[in-house]
Amino acid sequence: MRQTSVADDVTRAAVELFAAQGYANTSVQQIVEAAGVTKGAMYHYFESKDDLLFGIYDRLLAMQKRRMDDIVARGGAVDDVLRAVCIDVMETSIASLQEGTVFFRSAHMLSAPRQQEVTRRRREYNDEFAALLERGQSEGLYRTDIPRSVLIAHFFSDTHYLPQWYSPEGPEDATLVAEQLTDLFLRSIRA
Amino acid sequence: MRQTSVADDVTRAAVELFAAQGYANTSVQQIVEAAGVTKGAMYHYFESKDDLLFGIYDRLLAMQKRRMDDIVARGGAVDDVLRAVCIDVMETSIASLQEGTVFFRSAHMLSAPRQQEVTRRRREYNDEFAALLERGQSEGLYRTDIPRSVLIAHFFSDTHYLPQWYSPEGPEDATLVAEQLTDLFLRSIRA
DNA sequence: ATCGACATACCGCGCGGTCGGTCGGCCGCG
DNA sequence: CGCGGCCGACCGACCGCGCGGTATGTCGAT
């Protein structure tokens, strides 16, 4: 029993179609047909196609932020916290492959103000991660001979690339891959 | 003195515009205006907008393949060859930031047969890299406790992500960053 | 005379978005 | 309890625009 299944159904269909054929190649007509609703119903809940796309970004960003906040709030040794954060973001990236595909491919299709909003929230997320790294560096755990921005980019590159190669049907287990990628990252930044 | 500057001018303008606003958001009209030619001239050299996009892929793929072939052909110790390959692909990725942006963002806008062609050639490239890794593993240089496909994905993730964060106007030197990213990768895969 | 290299006006299509209308349920009132 | 009216949820035919692509013409070189 959903409150309004229409908005959810439409969003789900949109994620699938955007991931499969791209935002620009997907017509609103296709989306509403896939969701089993009409155009009128969709435009009752969303202001525009752009609005629909932004909703996908909003949900993903909110979830990731919340998860990182939770882990950091639990506290503990920097090394443990960082490891937990890395594994978690890898796992959730794997769990949201379609959303990830849309996220990294269609950002430039958003209206300018919404692009800025997305950028702003991604920067927040980035800064929280950077702070963690910095703490580790000041404790002498992580190397300082490479700019922190490069270390951060090196990490996020893996989460970005996941939708491009990881297949749920493939042989690799999600949790295992998350641990392996985290291990590769942490080993490379150790002092 | 170019043979036909028109095709080159159009391609250059297309790369810039596609990178800045995306393939779907860029009209043929915009491209020809930016290139200082007319639509008729463009359609004299290109069959379609899709053709134009594929040209970008074709050039980039051909260049990367050739460069890797050259380095591998020069021979030497596996470790040196792999390091040289990594640094070179990082450097050329930085030198082709705009092409890279288009490459990773607009693949799904190509017609189906051309997508397959791109996939095929990327796989060739991938396999050549994998062979190098495998040689290193059989010599005991690189770890084998993580699937090779994960190691490869971990490497290519950096080249994919570069257009998203690296700025030529930024403080980081291109060659230096290429070396740093290569160093991070090689350290993480060492046995 | 021929032909390649363009120029330009034009076309049809498919898109995102709209708008007048329908319908069911619920609330106040007598 | 019945009834009028109102409102939110939804329908679907329709619109205008901008797009990719084309057809016909021009012109200079060979």
Coordinates of C-alpha atoms in Angstrom, one line a residue, chain A residues 1 7 52 68 70 79 93-94 96 99 117 121 124 136 156 160 168 179 184:
Chain A
M1 CA 0.0 0.0 0.0
A7 CA 5.5 9.2 -8.5
L52 CA 12.3 14.0 -12.9
M68 CA 28.6 8.8 5.5
D70 CA 26.2 8.0 10.2
D79 CA 41.7 4.1 9.8
S93 CA 27.4 2.3 -5.6
I94 CA 27.1 -1.4 -6.6
S96 CA 22.7 1.6 -7.3
E99 CA 21.3 5.4 -10.7
E117 CA 23.1 22.4 -6.6
R121 CA 26.3 18.8 -2.6
E124 CA 30.1 18.8 0.6
G136 CA 44.8 10.3 8.9
F156 CA 36.2 8.5 -6.3
H160 CA 32.4 6.5 -10.8
P168 CA 25.4 -8.2 -11.0
E179 CA 36.5 -4.8 0.0
L184 CA 43.6 -1.4 -3.3

